[in-house]
Short mmCIF file of C-alpha atoms and ligand atoms in Angstrom, two decimals:
data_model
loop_
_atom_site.label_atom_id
_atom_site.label_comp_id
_atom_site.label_asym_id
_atom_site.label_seq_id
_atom_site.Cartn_x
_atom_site.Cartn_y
_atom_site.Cartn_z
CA UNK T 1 32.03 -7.05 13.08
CA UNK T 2 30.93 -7.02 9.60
CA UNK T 3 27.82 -7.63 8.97
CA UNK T 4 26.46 -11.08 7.06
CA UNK T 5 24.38 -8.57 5.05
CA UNK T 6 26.71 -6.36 3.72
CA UNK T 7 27.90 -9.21 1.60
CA UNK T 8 25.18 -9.36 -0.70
CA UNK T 9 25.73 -10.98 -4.28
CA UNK T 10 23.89 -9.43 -7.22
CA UNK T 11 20.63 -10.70 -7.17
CA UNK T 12 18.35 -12.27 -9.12
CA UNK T 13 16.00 -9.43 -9.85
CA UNK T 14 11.95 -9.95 -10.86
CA UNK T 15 10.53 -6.74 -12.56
CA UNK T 16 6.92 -7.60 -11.58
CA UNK T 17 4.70 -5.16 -13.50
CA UNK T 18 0.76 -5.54 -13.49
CA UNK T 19 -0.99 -4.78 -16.72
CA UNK T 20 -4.41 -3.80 -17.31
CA UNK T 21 -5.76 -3.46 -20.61
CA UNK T 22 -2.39 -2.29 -21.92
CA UNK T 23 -2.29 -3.19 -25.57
CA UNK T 24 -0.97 0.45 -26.30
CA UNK T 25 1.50 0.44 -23.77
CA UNK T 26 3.67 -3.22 -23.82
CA UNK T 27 4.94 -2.96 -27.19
CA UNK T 28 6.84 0.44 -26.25
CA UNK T 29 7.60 -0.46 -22.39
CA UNK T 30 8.45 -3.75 -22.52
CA UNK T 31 11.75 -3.44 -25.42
CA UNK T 32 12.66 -0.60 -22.66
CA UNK T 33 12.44 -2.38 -19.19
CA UNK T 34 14.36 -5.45 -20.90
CA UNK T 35 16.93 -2.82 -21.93
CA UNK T 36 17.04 -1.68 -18.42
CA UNK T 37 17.39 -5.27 -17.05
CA UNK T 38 20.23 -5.39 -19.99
CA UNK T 39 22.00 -2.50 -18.72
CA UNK T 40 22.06 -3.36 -14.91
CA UNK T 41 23.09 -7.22 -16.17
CA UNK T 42 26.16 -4.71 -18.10
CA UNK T 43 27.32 -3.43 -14.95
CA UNK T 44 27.16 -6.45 -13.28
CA UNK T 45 24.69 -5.15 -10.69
CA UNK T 46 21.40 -7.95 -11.01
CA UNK T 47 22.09 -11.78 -11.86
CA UNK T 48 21.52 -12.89 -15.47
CA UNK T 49 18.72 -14.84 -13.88
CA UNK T 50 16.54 -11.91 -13.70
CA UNK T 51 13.57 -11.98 -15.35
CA UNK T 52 10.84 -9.59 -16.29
CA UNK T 53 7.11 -10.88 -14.81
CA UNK T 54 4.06 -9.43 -16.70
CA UNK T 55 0.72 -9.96 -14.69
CA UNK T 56 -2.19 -9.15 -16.89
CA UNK T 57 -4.65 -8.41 -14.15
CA UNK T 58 -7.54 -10.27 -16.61
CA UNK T 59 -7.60 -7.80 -19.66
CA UNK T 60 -10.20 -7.81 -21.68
CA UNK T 61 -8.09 -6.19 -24.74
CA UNK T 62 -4.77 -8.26 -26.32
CA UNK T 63 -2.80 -7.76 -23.24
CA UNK T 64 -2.49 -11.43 -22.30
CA UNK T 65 -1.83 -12.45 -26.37
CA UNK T 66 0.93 -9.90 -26.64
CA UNK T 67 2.33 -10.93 -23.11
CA UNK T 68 2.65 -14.58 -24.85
CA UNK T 69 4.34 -13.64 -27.89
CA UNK T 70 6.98 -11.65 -26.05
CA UNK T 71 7.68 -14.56 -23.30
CA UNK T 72 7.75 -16.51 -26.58
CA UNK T 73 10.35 -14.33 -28.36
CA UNK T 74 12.33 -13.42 -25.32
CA UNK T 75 12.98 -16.04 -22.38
CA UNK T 76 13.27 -13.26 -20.12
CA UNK T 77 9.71 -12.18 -20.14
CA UNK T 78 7.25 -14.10 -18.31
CA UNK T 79 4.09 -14.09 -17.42
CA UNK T 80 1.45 -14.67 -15.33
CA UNK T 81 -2.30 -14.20 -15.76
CA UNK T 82 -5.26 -13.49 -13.75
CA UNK T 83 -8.66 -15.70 -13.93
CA UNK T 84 -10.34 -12.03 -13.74
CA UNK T 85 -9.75 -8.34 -13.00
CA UNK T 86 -8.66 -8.01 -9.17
CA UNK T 87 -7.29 -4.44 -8.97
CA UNK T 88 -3.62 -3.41 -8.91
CA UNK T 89 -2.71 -4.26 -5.67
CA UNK T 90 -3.93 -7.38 -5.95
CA UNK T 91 -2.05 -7.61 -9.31
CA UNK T 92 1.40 -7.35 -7.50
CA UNK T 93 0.83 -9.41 -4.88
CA UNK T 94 0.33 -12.10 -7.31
CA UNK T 95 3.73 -11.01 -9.14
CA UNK T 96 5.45 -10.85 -5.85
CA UNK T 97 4.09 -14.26 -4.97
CA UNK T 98 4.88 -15.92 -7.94
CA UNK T 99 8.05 -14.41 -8.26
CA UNK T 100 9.32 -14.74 -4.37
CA UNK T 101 10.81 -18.77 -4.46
CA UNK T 102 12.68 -17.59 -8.17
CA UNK T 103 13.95 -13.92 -7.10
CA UNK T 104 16.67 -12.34 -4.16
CA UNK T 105 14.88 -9.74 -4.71
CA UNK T 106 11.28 -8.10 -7.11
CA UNK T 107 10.89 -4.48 -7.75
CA UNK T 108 7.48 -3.48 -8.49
CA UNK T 109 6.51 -0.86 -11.04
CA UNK T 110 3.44 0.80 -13.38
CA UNK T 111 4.26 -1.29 -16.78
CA UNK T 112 3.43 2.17 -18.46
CA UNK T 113 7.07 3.53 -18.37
CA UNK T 114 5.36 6.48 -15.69
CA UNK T 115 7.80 5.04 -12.57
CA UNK T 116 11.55 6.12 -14.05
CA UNK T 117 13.54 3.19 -14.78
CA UNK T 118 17.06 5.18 -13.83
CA UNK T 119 16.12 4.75 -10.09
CA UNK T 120 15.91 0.91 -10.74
CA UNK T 121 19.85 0.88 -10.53
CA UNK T 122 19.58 3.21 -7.13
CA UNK T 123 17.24 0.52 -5.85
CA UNK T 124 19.39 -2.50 -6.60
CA UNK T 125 22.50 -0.41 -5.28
CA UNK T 126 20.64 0.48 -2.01
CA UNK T 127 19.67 -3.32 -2.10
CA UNK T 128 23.41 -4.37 -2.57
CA UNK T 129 24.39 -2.41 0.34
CA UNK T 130 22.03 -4.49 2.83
CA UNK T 131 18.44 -2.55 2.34
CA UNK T 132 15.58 -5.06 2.10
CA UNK T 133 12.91 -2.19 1.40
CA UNK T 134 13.72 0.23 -1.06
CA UNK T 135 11.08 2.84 -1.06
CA UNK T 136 10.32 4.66 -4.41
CA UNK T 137 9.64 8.47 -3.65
CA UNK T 138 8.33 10.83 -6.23
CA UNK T 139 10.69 13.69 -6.59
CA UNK T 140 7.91 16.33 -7.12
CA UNK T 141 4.33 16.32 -8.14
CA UNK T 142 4.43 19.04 -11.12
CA UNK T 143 2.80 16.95 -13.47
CA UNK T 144 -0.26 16.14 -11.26
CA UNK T 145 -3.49 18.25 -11.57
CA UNK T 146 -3.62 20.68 -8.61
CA UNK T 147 -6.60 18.57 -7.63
CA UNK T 148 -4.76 15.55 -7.78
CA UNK T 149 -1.79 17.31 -5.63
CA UNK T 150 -3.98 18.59 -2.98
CA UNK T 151 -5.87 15.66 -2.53
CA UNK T 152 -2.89 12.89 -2.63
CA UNK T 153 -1.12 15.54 -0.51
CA UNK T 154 -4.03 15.97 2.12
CA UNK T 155 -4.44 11.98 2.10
CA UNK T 156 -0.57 11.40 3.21
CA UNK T 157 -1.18 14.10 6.27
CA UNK T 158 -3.93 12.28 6.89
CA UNK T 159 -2.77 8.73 7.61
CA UNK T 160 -0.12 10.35 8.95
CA UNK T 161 -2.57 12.04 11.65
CA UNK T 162 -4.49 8.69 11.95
CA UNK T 163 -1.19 7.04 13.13
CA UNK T 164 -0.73 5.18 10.14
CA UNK T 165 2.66 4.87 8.82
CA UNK T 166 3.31 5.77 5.04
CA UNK T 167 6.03 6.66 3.68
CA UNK T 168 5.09 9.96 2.30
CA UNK T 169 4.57 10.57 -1.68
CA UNK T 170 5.28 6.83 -2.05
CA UNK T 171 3.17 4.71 -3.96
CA UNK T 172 4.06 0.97 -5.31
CA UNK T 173 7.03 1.77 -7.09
CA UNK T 174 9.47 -0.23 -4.53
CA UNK T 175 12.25 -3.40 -4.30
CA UNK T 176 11.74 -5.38 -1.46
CA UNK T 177 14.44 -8.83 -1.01
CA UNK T 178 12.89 -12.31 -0.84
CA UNK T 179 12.79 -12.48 2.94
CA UNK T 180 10.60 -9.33 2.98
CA UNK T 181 7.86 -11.78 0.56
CA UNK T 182 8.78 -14.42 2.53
CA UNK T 183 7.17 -12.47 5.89
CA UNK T 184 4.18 -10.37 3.27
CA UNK T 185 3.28 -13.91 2.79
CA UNK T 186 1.78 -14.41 6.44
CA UNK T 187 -0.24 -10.71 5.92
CA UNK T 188 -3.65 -12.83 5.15
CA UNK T 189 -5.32 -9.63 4.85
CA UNK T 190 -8.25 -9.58 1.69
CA UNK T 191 -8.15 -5.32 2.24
CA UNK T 192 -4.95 -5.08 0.92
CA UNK T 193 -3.13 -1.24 0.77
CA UNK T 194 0.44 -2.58 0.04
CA UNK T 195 2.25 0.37 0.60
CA UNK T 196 0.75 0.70 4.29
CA UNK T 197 2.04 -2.50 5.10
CA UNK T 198 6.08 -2.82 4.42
CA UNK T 199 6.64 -0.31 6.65
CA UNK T 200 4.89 -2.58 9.19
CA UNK T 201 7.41 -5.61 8.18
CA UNK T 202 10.45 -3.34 9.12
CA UNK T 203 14.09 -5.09 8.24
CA UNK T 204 16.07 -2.23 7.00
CA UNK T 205 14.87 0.48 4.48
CA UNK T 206 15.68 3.54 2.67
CA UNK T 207 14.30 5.81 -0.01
CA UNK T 208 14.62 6.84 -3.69
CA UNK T 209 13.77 9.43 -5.34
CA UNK T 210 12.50 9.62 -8.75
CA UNK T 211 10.63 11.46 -11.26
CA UNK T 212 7.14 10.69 -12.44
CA UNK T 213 6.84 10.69 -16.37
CA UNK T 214 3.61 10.67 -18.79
CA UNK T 215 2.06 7.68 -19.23
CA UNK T 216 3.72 5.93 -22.66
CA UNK T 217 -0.07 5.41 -24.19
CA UNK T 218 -3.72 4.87 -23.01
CA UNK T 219 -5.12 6.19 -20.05
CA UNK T 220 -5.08 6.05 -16.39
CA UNK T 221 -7.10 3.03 -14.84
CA UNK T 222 -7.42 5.25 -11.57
CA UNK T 223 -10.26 7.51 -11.71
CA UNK T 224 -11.33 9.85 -8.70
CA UNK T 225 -13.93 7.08 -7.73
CA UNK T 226 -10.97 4.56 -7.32
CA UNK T 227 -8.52 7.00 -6.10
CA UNK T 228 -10.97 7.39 -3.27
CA UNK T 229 -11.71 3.42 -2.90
CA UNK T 230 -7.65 3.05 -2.05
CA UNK T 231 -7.37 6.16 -0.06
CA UNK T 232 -10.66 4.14 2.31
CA UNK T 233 -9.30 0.82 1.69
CA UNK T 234 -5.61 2.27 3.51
CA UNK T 235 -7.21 4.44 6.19
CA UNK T 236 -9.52 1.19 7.12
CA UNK T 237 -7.06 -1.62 6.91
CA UNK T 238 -4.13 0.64 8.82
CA UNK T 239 -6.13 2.38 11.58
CA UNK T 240 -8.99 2.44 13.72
CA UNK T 241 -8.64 5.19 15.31
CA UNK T 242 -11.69 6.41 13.15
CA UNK T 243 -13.58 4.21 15.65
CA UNK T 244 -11.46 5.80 18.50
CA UNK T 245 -12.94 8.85 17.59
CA UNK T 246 -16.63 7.84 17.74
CA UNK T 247 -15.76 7.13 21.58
CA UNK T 248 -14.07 10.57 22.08
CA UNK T 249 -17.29 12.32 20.56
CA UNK T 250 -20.19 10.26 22.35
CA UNK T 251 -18.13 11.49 25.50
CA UNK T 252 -18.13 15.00 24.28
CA UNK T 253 -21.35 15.24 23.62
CA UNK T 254 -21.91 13.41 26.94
CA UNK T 255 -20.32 16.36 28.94
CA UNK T 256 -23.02 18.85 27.08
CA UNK T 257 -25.65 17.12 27.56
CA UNK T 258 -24.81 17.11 31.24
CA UNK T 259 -24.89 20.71 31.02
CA UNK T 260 -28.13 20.65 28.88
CA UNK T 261 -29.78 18.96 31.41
CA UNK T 262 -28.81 21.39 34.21
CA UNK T 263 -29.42 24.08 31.99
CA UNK T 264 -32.79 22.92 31.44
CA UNK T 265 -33.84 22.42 35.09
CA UNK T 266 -32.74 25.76 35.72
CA UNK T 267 -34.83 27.07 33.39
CA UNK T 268 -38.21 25.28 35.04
CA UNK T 269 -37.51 26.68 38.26
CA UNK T 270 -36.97 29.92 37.01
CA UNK T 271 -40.34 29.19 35.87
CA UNK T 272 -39.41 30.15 32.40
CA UNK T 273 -40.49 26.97 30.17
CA UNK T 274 -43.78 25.93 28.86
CA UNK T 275 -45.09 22.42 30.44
CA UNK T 276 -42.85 19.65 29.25
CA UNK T 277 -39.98 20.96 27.87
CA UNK T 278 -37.30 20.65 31.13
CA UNK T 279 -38.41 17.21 30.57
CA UNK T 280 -38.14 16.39 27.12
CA UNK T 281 -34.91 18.58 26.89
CA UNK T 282 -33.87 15.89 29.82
CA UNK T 283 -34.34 12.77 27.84
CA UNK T 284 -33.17 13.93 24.36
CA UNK T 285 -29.53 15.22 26.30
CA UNK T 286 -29.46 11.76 28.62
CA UNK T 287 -30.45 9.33 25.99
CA UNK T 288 -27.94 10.76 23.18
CA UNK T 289 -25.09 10.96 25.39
CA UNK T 290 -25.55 7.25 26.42
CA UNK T 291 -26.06 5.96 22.80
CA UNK T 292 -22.93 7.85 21.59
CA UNK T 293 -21.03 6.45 24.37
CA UNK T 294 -22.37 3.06 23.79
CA UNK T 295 -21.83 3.12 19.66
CA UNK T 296 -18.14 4.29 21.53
CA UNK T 297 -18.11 1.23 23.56
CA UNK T 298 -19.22 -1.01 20.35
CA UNK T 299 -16.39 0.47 18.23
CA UNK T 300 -13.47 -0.01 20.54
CA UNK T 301 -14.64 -3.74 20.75
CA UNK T 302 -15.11 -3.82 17.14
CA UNK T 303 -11.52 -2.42 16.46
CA UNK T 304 -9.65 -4.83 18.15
CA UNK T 305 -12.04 -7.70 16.49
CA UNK T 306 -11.18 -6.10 13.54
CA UNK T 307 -7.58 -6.30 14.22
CA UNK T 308 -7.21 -9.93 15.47
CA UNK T 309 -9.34 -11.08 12.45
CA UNK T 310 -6.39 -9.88 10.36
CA UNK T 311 -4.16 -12.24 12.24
CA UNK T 312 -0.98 -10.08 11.19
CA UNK T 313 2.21 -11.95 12.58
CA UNK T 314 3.10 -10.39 16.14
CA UNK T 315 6.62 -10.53 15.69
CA UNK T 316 9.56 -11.10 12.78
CA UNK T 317 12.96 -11.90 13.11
CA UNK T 318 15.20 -10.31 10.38
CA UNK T 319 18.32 -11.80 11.54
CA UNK T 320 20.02 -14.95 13.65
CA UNK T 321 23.32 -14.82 15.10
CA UNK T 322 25.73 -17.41 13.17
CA UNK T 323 23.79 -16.24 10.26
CA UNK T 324 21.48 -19.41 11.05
CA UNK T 325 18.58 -18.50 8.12
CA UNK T 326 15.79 -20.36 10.34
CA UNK T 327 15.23 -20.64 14.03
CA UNK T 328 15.15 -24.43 15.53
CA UNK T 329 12.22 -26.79 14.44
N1 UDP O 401 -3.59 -2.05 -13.16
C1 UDP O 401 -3.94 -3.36 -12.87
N2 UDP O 401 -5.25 -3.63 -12.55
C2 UDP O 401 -6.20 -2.66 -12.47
C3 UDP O 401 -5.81 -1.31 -12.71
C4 UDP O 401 -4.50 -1.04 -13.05
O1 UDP O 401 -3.11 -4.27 -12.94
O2 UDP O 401 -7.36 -2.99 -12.17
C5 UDP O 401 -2.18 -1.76 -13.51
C6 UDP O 401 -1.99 -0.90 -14.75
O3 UDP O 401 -1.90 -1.67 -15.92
C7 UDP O 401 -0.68 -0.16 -14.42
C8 UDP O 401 -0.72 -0.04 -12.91
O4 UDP O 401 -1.63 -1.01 -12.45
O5 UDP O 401 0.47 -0.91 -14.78
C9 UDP O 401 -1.15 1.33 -12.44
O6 UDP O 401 -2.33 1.74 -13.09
P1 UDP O 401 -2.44 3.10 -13.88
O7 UDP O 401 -1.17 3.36 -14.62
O8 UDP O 401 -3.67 3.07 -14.71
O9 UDP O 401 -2.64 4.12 -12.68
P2 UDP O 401 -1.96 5.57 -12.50
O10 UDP O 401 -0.50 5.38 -12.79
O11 UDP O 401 -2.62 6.46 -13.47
O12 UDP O 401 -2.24 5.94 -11.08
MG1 MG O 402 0.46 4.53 -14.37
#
């Protein structure tokens, strides 16, 4: 049977891109994501619908003024502004938001040219044939420090080790279809680390890969200190194992104390302490061990308050026999 899927029509494609003091950068970008958007409208891959939605994440340079005179001069630009600077991820959920009752489907991208437009028409192709998450994956990591390789390298093994799922050497360069915003919209979540939670959606997905260019102009608005910020902000909001591990290590150090303790009394009747010691050595060991375990105890509890405060939806249905869109009411 063929699947309802399968059938897609060319959709009406949102570029959401969030800008941040990007004066430098719009003026070049911009003429060249429209182009883009021209080019896929050419081979009749997107709708002529499709728009282009600039979020100025509150810039404090001539971002939002140069945002209005290109929505002015070209009705395919729009945008959208921020009441104050919220971070990037932030940025595109607003753009996703906004755009998900207008779009079939919103690719998200750096507005500063860095993501390679080319795989834009891989996405929409990968879209076409049925994929609801397309997964932007960089091709290589040349241009990257060897700082910045190790550490975004070590931080993907990580998660991974933490049983969080990433998709590895993926950031927020992605298309995902309306019904995938349709279900981000019940993730209530204020820690938000977007690319840890598609893969938690599901509905069908595949990856791209691309290279990662130069930024057009300006600089980067990720410095270590907020590079680190994300990489806590994903490992926190995706996993608590970390408080898993407390547990584990109150009961290791539990087990030694044990032997501490035995040690220690061994050592009395061998008659080979000075007064006091079998019996401080007693009370440090005991009284450790049970206020790792306990912290242990506290952190399991804490983890799955932690988790039910999040109030992520326990179940989504991607499809309905009879290609019924909703279930009854
Ligand atoms: N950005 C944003 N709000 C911020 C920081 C960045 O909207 O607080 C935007 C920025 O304009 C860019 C994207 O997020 O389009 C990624 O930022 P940037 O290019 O500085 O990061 P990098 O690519 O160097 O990691
Ligand atoms: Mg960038």
């Amino acid at each position: 049977m063929e699947n309802r899927r399968d059938k897609r029509k060319s959709p009406v494609l949102y570029l959401v891109l969030p800008c941040y003091n990007e004066e430098a950068v719009l003026p070049v970008s911009i003429p060249m994501f429209l182009e883009k958007l021209e080019e896929m409208l050419f081979h009749g891959k997107i709708d002529q619908e499709s728009r282009i939605l600039l979020v100025d994440d509150g810039s404090r340079d001539r971002t939002w003024e140069l945002i209005c005179q290109m929505a002015e001069k070209d009705c395919r630009c729009i945008g959208i502004r921020q009441s104050r600077n919220r971070g990037h991820q932030n940025a595109i959920l607003a753009g996703m938001m906004e755009a998900r009752k207008l779009a079939d489907a919103v690719i998200t991208a750096d507005c500063d040219g860095q993501d390679d437009m080319a795989a834009m028409e891989e996405m929409v192709d990968a879209y076409l044939d049925g994929c609801d998450i397309v997964y932007g994956v960089r091709r290589s990591r040349e241009l990257d420090t060897g700082f910045k390789r190790m550490t975004a390298e070590g931080f993907y093994r990580l998660m991974k080790l933490l049983g969080a799922e990433t998709v590895y050497n993926h950031a927020d360069y992605r298309l995902v279809s309306r019904q995938v915003l349709e279900e981000l919209e019940h993730y209530q979540e204020v820690n938000l680390y977007l690319r840890g939670l598609f893969p938690l959606i599901g509905f069908k997905s595949t990856t791209v890969l691309y290279d990662r260019k130069a930024r057009i102009a300006g600089e980067t608005h990720y410095p270590l200190r907020k590079m680190i910020g994300l990489a806590i902000d994903g490992i926190t909001s995706l996993s608590v194992k970390p408080l898993h591990l407390i547990a584990g290590f109150g009961l290791g150090v539990s087990l030694l104390s044990m032997l501490g303790i035995i040690w220690s009394v061994y050592e009395y009747f061998r008659n080979a302490t000075i007064p006091g010691w079998s019996s401080t050595i007693c009370i440090i060991c005991f009284l450790s061990g049970v206020q790792l375990i306990s912290i242990g105890i506290l952190g399991e509890y804490l983890g799955k308050t932690y988790m039910e405060v999040k109030k992520r939806p326990r179940y989504i249905i991607s499809e309905r026999t009879g290609g019924k869109e909703e279930g009854p009411v």
